[in-house]
PDB file of C-alpha atoms in Angstrom:
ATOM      1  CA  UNK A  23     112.802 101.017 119.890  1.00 62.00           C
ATOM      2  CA  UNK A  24     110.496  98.140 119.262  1.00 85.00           C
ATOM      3  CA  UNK A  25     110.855  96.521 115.933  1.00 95.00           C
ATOM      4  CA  UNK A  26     107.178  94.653 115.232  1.00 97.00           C
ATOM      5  CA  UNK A  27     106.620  95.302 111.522  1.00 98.00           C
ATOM      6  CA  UNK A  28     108.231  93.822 108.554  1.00 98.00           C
ATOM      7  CA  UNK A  29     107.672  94.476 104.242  1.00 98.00           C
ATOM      8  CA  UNK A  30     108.196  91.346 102.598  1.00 98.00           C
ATOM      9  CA  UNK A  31     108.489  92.438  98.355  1.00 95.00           C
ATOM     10  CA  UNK A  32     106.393  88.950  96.755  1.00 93.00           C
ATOM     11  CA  UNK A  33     106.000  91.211  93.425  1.00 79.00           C
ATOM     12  CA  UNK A  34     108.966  89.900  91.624  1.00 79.00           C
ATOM     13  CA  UNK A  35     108.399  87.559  88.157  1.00 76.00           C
ATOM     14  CA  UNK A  36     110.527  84.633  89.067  1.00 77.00           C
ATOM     15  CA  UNK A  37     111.897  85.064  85.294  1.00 82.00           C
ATOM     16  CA  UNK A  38     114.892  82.370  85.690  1.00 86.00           C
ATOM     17  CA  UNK A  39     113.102  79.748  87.737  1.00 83.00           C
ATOM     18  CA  UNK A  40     110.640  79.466  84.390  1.00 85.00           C
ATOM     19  CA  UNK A  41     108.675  77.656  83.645  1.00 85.00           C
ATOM     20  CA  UNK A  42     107.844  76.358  86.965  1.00 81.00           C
ATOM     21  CA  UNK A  43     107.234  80.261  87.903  1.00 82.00           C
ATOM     22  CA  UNK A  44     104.886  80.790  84.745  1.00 83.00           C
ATOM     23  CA  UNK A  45     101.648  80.337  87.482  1.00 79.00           C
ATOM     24  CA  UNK A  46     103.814  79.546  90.731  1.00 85.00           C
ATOM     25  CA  UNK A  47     105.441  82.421  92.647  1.00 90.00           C
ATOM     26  CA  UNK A  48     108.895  81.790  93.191  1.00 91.00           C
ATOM     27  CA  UNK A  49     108.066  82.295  96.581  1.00 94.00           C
ATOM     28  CA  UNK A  50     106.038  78.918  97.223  1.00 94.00           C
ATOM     29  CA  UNK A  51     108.548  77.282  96.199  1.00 94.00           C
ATOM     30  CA  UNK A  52     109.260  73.845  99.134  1.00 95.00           C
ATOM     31  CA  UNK A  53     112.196  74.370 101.168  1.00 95.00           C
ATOM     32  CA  UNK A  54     112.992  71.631 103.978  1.00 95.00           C
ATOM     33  CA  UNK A  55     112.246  72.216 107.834  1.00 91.00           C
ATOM     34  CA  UNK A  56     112.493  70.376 110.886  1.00 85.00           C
ATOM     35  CA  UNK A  57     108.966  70.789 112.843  1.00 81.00           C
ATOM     36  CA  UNK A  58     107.204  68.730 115.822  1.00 76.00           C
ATOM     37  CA  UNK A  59     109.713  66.096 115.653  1.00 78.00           C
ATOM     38  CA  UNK A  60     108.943  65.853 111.496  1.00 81.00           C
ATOM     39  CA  UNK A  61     111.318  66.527 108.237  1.00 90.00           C
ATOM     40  CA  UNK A  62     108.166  68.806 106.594  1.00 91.00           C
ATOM     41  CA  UNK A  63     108.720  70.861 103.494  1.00 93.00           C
ATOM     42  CA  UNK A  64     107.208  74.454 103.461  1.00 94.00           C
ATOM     43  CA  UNK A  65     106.876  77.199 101.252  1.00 96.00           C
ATOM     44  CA  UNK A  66     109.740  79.808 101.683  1.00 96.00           C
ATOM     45  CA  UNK A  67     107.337  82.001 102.646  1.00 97.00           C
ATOM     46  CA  UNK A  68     105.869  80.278 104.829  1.00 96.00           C
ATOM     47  CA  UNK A  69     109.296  80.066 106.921  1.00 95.00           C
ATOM     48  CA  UNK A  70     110.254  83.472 106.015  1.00 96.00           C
ATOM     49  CA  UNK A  71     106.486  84.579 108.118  1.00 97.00           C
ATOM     50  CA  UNK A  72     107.471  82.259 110.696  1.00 95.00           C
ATOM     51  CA  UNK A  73     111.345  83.250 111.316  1.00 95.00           C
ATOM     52  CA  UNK A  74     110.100  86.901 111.442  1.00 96.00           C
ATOM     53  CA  UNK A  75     106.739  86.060 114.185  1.00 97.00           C
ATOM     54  CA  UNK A  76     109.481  83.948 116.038  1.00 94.00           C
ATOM     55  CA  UNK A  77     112.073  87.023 116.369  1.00 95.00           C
ATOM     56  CA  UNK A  78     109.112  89.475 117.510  1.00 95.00           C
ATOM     57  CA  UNK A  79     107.209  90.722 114.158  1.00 97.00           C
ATOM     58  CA  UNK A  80     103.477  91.262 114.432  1.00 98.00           C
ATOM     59  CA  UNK A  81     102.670  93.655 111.456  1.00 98.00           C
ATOM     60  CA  UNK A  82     103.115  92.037 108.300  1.00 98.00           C
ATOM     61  CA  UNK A  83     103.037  94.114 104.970  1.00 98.00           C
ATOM     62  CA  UNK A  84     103.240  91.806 101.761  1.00 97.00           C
ATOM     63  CA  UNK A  85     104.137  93.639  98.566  1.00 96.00           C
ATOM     64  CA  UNK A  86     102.373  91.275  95.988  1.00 93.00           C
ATOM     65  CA  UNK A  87     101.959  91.506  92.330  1.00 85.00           C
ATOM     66  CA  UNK A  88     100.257  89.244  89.112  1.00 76.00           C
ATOM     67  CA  UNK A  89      99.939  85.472  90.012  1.00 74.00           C
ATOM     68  CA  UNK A  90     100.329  85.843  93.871  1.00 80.00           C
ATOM     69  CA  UNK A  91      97.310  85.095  94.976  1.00 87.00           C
ATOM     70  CA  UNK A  92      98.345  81.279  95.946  1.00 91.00           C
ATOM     71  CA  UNK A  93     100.262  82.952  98.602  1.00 94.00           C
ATOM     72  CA  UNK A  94      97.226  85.219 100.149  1.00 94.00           C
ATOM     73  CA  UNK A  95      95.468  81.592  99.985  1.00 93.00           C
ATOM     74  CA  UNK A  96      98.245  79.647 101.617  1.00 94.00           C
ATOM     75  CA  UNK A  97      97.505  82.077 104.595  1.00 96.00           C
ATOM     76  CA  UNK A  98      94.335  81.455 104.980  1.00 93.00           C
ATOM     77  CA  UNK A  99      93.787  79.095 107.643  1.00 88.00           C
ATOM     78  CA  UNK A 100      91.457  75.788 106.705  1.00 82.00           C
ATOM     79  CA  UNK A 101      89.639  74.731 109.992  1.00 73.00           C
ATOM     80  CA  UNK A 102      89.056  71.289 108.842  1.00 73.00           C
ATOM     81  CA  UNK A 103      92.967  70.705 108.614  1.00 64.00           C
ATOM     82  CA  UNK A 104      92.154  69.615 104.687  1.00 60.00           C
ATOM     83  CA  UNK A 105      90.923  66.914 106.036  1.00 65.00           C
ATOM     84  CA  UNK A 106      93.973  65.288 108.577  1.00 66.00           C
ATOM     85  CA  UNK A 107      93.024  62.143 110.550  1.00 69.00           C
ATOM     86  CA  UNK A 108      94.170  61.709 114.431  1.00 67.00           C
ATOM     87  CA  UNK A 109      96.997  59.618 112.786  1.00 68.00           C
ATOM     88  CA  UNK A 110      98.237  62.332 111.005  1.00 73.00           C
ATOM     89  CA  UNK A 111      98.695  64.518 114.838  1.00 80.00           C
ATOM     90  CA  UNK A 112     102.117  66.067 113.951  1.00 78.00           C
ATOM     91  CA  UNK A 113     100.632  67.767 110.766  1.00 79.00           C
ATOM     92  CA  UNK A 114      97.754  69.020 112.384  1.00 81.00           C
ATOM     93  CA  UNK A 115      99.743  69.925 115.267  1.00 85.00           C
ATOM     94  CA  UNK A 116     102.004  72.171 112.043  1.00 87.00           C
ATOM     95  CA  UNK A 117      99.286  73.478 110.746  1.00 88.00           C
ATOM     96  CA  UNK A 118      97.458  74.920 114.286  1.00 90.00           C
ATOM     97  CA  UNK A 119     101.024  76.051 114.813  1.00 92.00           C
ATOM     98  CA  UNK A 120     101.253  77.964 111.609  1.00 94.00           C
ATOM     99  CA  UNK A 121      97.609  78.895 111.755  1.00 94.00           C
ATOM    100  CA  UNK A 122      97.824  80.177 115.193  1.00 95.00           C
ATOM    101  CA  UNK A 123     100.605  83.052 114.289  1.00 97.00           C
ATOM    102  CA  UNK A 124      98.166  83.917 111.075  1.00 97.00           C
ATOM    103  CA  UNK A 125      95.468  84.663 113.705  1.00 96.00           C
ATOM    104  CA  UNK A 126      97.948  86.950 116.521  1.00 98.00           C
ATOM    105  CA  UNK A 127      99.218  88.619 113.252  1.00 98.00           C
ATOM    106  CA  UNK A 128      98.207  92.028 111.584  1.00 98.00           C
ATOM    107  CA  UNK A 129      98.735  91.160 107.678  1.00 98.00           C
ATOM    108  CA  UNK A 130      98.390  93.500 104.921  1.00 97.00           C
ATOM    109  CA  UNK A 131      98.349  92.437 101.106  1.00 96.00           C
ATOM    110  CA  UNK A 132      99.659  95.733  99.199  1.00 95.00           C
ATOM    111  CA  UNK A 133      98.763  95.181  95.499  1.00 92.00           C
ATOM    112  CA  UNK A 134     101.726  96.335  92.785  1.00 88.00           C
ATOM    113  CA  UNK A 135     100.393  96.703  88.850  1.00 81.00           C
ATOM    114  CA  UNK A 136     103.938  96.106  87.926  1.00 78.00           C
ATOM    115  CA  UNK A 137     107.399  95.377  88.804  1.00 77.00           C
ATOM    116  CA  UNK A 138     109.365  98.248  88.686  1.00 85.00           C
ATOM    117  CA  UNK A 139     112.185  96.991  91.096  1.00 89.00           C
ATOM    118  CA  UNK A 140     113.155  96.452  94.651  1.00 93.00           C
ATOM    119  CA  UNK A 141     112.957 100.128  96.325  1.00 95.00           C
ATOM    120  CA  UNK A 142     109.619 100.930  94.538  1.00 94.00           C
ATOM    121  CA  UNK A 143     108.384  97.642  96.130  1.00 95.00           C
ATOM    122  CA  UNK A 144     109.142  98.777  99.201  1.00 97.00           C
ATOM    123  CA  UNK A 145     108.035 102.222  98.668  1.00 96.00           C
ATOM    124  CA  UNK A 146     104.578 100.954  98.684  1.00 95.00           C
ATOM    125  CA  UNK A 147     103.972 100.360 102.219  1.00 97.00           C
ATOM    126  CA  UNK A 148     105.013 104.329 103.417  1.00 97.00           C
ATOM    127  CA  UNK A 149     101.470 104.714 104.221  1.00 96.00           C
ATOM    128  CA  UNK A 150     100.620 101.098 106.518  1.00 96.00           C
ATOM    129  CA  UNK A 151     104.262 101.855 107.802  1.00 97.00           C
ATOM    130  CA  UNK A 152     104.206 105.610 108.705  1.00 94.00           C
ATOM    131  CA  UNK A 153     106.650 106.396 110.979  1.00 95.00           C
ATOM    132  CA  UNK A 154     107.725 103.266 112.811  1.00 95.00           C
ATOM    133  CA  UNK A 155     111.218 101.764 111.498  1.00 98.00           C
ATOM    134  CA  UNK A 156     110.767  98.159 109.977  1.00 98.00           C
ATOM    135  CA  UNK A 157     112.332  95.156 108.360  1.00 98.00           C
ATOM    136  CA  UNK A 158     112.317  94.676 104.836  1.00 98.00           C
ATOM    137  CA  UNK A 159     112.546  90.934 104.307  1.00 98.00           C
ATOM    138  CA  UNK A 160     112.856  89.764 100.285  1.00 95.00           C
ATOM    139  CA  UNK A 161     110.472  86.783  99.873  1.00 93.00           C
ATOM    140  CA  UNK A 162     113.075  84.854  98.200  1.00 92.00           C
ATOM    141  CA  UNK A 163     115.546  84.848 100.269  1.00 94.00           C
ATOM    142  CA  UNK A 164     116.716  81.508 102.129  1.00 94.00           C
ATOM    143  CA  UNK A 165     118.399  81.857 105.136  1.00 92.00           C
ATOM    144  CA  UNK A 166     118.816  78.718 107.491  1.00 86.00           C
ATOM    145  CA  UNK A 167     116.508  78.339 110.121  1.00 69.00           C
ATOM    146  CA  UNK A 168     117.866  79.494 113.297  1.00 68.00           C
ATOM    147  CA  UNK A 169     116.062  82.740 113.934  1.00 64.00           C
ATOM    148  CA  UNK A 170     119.185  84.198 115.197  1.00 86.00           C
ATOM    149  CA  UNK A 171     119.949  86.613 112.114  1.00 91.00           C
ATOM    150  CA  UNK A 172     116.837  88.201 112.452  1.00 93.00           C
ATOM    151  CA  UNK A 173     117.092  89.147 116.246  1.00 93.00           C
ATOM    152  CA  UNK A 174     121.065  89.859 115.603  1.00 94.00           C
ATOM    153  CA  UNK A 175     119.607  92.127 113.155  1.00 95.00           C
ATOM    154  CA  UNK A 176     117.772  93.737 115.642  1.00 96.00           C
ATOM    155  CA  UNK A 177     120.005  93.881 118.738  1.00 95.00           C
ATOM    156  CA  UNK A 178     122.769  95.401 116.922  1.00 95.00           C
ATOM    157  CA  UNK A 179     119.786  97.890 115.098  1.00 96.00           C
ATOM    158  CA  UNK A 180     118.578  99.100 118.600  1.00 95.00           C
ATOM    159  CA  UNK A 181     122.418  98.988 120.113  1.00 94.00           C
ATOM    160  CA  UNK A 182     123.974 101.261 117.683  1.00 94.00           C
ATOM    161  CA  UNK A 183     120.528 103.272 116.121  1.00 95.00           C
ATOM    162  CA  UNK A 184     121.815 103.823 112.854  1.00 97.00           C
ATOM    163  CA  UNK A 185     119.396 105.070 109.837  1.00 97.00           C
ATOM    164  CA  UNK A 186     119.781 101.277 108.044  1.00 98.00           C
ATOM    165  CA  UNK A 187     121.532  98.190 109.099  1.00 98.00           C
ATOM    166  CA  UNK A 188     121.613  95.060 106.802  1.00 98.00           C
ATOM    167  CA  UNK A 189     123.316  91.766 105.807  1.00 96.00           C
ATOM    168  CA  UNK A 190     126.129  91.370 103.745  1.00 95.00           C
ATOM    169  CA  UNK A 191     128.519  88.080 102.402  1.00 93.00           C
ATOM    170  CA  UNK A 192     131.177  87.363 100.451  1.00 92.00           C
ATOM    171  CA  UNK A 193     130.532  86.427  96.870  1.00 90.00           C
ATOM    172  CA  UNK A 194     132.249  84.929  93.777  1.00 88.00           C
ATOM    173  CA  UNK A 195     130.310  86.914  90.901  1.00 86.00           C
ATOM    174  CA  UNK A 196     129.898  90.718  92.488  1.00 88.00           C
ATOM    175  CA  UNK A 197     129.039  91.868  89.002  1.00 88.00           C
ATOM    176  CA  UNK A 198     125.774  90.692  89.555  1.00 86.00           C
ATOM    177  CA  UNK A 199     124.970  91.533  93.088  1.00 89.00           C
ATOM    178  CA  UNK A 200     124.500  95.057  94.934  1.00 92.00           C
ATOM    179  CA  UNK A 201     128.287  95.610  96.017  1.00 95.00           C
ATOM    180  CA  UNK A 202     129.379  97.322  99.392  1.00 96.00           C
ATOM    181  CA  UNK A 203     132.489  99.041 100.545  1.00 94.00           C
ATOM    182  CA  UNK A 204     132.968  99.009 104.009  1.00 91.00           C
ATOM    183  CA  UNK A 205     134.951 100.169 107.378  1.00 90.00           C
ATOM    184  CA  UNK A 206     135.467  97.939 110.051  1.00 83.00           C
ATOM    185  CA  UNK A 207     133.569  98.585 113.281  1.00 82.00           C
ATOM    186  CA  UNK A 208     134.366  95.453 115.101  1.00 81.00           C
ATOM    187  CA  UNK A 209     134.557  91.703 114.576  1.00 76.00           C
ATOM    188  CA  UNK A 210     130.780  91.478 112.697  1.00 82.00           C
ATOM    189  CA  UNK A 211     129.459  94.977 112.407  1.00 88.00           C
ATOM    190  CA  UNK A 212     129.942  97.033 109.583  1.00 94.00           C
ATOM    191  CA  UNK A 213     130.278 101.195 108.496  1.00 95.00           C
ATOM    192  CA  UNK A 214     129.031 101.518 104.850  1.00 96.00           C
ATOM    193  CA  UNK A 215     130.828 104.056 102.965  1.00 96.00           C
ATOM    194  CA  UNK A 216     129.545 102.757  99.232  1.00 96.00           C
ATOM    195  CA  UNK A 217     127.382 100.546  97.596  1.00 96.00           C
ATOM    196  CA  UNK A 218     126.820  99.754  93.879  1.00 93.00           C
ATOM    197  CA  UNK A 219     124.083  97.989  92.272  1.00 92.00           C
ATOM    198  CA  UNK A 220     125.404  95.674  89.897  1.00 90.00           C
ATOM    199  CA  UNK A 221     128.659  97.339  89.016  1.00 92.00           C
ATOM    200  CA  UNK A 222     130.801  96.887  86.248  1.00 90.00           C
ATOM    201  CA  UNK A 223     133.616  97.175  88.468  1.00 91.00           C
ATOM    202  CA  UNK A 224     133.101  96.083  91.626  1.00 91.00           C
ATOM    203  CA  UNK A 225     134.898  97.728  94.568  1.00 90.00           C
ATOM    204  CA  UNK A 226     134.671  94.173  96.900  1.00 93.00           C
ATOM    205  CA  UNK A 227     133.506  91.186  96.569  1.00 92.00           C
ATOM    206  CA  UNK A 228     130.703  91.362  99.993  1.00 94.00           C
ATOM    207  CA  UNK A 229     127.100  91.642  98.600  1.00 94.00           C
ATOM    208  CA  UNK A 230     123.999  92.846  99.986  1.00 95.00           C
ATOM    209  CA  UNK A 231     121.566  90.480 101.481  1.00 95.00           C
ATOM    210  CA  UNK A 232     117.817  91.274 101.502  1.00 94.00           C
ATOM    211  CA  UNK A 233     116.987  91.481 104.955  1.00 97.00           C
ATOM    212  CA  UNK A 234     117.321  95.060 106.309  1.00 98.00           C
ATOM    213  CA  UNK A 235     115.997  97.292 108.891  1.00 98.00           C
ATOM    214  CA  UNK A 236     115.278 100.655 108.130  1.00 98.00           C
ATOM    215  CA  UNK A 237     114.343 104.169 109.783  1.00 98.00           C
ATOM    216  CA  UNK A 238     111.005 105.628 108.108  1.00 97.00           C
ATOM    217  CA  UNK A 239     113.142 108.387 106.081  1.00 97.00           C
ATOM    218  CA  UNK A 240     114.006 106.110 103.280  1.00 98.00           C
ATOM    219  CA  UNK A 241     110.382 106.268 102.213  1.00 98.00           C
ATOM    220  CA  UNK A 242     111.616 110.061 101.574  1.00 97.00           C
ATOM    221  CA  UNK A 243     114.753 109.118  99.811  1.00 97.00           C
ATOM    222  CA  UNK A 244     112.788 106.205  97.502  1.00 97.00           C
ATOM    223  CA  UNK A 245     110.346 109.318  96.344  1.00 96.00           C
ATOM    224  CA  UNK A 246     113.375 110.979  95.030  1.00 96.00           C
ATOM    225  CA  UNK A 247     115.174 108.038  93.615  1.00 96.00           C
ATOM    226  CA  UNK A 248     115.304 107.896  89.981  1.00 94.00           C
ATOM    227  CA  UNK A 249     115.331 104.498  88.124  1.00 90.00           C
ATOM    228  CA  UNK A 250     118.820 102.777  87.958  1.00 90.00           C
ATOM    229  CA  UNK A 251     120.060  99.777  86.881  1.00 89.00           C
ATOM    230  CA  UNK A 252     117.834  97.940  84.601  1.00 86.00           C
ATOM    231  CA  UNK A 253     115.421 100.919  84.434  1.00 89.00           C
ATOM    232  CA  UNK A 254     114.008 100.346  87.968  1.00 91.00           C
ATOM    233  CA  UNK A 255     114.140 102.359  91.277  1.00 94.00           C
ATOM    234  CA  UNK A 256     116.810 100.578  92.875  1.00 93.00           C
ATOM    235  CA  UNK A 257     116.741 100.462  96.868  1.00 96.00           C
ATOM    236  CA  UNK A 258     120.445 100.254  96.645  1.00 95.00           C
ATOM    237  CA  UNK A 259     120.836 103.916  94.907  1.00 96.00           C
ATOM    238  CA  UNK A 260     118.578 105.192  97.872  1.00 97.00           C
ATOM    239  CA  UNK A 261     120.907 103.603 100.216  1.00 97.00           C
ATOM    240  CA  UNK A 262     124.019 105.481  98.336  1.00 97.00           C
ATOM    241  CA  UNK A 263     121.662 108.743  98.754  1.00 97.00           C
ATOM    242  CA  UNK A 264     121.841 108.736 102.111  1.00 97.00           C
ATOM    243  CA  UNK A 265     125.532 107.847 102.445  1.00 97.00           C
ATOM    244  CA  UNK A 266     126.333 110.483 101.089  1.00 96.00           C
ATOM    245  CA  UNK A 267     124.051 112.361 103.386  1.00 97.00           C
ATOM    246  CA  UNK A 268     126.161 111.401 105.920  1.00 96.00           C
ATOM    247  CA  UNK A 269     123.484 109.180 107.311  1.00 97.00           C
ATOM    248  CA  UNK A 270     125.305 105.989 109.344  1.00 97.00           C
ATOM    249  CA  UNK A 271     124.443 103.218 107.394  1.00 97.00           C
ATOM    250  CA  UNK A 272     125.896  99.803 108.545  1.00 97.00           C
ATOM    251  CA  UNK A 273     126.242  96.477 107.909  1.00 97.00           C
ATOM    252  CA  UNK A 274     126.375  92.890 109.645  1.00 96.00           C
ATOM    253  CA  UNK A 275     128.177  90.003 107.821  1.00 93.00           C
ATOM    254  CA  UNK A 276     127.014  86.301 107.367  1.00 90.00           C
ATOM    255  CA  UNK A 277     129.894  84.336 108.474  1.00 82.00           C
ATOM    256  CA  UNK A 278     128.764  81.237 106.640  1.00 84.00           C
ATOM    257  CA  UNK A 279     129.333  81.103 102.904  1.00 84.00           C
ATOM    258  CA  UNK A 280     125.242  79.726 102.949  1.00 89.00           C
ATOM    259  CA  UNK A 281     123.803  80.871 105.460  1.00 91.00           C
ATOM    260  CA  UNK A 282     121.831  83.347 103.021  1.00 93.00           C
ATOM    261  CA  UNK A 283     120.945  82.106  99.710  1.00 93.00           C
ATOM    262  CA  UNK A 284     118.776  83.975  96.960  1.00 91.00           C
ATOM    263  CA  UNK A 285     116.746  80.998  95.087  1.00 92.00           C
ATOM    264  CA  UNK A 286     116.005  82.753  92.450  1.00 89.00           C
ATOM    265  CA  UNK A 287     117.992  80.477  90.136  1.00 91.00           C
ATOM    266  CA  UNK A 288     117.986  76.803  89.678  1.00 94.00           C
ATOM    267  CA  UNK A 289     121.329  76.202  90.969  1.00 94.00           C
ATOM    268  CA  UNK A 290     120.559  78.475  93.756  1.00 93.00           C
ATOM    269  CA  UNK A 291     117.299  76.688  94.783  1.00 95.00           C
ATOM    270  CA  UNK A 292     118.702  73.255  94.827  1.00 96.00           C
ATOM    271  CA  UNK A 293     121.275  74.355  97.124  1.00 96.00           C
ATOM    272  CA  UNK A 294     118.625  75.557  98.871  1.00 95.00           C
ATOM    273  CA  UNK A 295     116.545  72.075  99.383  1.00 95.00           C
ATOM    274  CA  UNK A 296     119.729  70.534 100.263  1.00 95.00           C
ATOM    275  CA  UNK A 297     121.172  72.844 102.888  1.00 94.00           C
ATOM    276  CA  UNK A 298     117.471  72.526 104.389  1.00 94.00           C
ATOM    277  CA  UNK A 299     117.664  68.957 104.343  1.00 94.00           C
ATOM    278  CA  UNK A 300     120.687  68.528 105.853  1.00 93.00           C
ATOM    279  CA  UNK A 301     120.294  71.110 108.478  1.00 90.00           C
ATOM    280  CA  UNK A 302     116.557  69.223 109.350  1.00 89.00           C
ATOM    281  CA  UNK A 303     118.483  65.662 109.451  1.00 86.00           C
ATOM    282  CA  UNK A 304     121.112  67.130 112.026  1.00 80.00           C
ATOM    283  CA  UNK A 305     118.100  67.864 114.153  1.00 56.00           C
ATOM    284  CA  UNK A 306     116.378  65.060 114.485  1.00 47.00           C
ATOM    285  CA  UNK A 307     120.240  63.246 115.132  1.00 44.00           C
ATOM    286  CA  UNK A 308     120.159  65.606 118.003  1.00 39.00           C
ATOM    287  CA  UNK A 309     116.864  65.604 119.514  1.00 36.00           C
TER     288      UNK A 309
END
């Protein structure tokens, strides 16, 4: 079962990273990486694209909404290299790197009029999806740059087959996460038996990360979801749906307290920039 296709929701508002998000999206925001021998910074989404290309993705579907468009741009390649000198090698070497992946890539820009939450997002790609099983991949979601997640993700997806597999981790403030209660499989994989968006009493404190993989029927499911929490269609409630279908829906668990981090607050995104720094200074120590 050959996983090449990911969703990647862009459409959100970036509300609490204002003002910087009035004309920015959240999702451009710099995050630290460690490339041809170079501290860099990069757009998140940049290394969300190239995390996912690296673990096997080939079909991209973007989910993008008002004041995205510097994202569509920023993958666009430039053939001049904006203008890079031979001095400046490394960068163009980045670029041609980044550039190169554009080109062996399918990518689809999906337009949405309006936010109207995280499972209608993803409902828009049912027809460029059809019935392959994909990743969905939030666009602001930092997680640190070892690729192995994604293709853990994967392995454990193809190992077991069940209808959805995603991330979870512990949290201090489940009140404002999607909540999970599980049933040990073994050491790092997960049985869902409930999951709660935003509850006012939360059954556990493990959260849902937004990296999943999913069979085509939640398209199906999202049709029939009704809008939730906050008056959206809430992927989680479609997830609940088909739990208690009796669908298996499991989960694997981030053993590092930041090893997934939504930036979608301030405090969040500097936490961000300096796990990414850190993590690209321990690199070049051990090159």
């Amino acid at each position: 079962m050959l996983i090449d296709t990911a969703v990647i929701p862009v459409a959100g508002l970036g509300t609490r990273l204002l003002t910087l998000t009035k004309n920015n999206p959240k999702e451009m925001v710099p995050i630290f990486a460690k490339s041809f021998n170079e501290i860099t910074l990069r757009p998140l989404i940049e290394q969300i694209f190239v995390q996912l290309y690296d673990s096997g993705i080939r079909n991209f579907f973007f989910i993008v909404g008002k004041n995205k468009r510097s994202i569509e741009d920023h993958f666009t390649p430039e053939i001049n290299y904006q203008g890079l000198k031979k001095k400046d090698q490394n960068y163009i070497d980045l670029l041609k790197d980044f550039y190169d992946k554009i080109e062996k890539s399918n990518i689809v820009w999906i337009n949405q009029n309006s936010p109207r939450g995280f499972g209608a997002a993803v409902l828009n790609a049912k027809e460029v999806v059809g019935s392959k099983s994909f990743i969905v991949h939030a666009g602001d979601a930092f997680v640190r740059n070892n690729n192995k997640h994604i293709k853990k993700l994967i392995k454990t997806f193809e190992k077991n087959k069940p209808e959805i597999i995603f991330y979870v981790k512990e949290i201090e403030k489940p009140k404002t996460y999607g909540i999970v209660k599980i049933k040990k499989i073994n050491s790092h994989n997960f049985k869902i038996v409930d999951i709660e968006e935003k509850p006012k009493k939360p059954k556990s404190n493990l959260a849902v990360m937004p990296i999943y993989i999913f069979k085509p029927s939640i398209f199906n499911v999202l049709l029939k979801t009704k809008p939730g929490v906050g008056k959206e269609i809430q992927l989680t409630d479609a997830i609940q749906k088909m739990i208690k279908d009796k669908k298996n829906v499991e989960a694997i668990k981030f053993l590092g307290k930041n090893d997934c981090i939504d930036i979608g607050t301030p405090e969040n995104y500097y936490l961000a920039t300096c796990i990414s720094y850190k993590d690209s200074i321990g690199k070049k120590k051990n090159r």
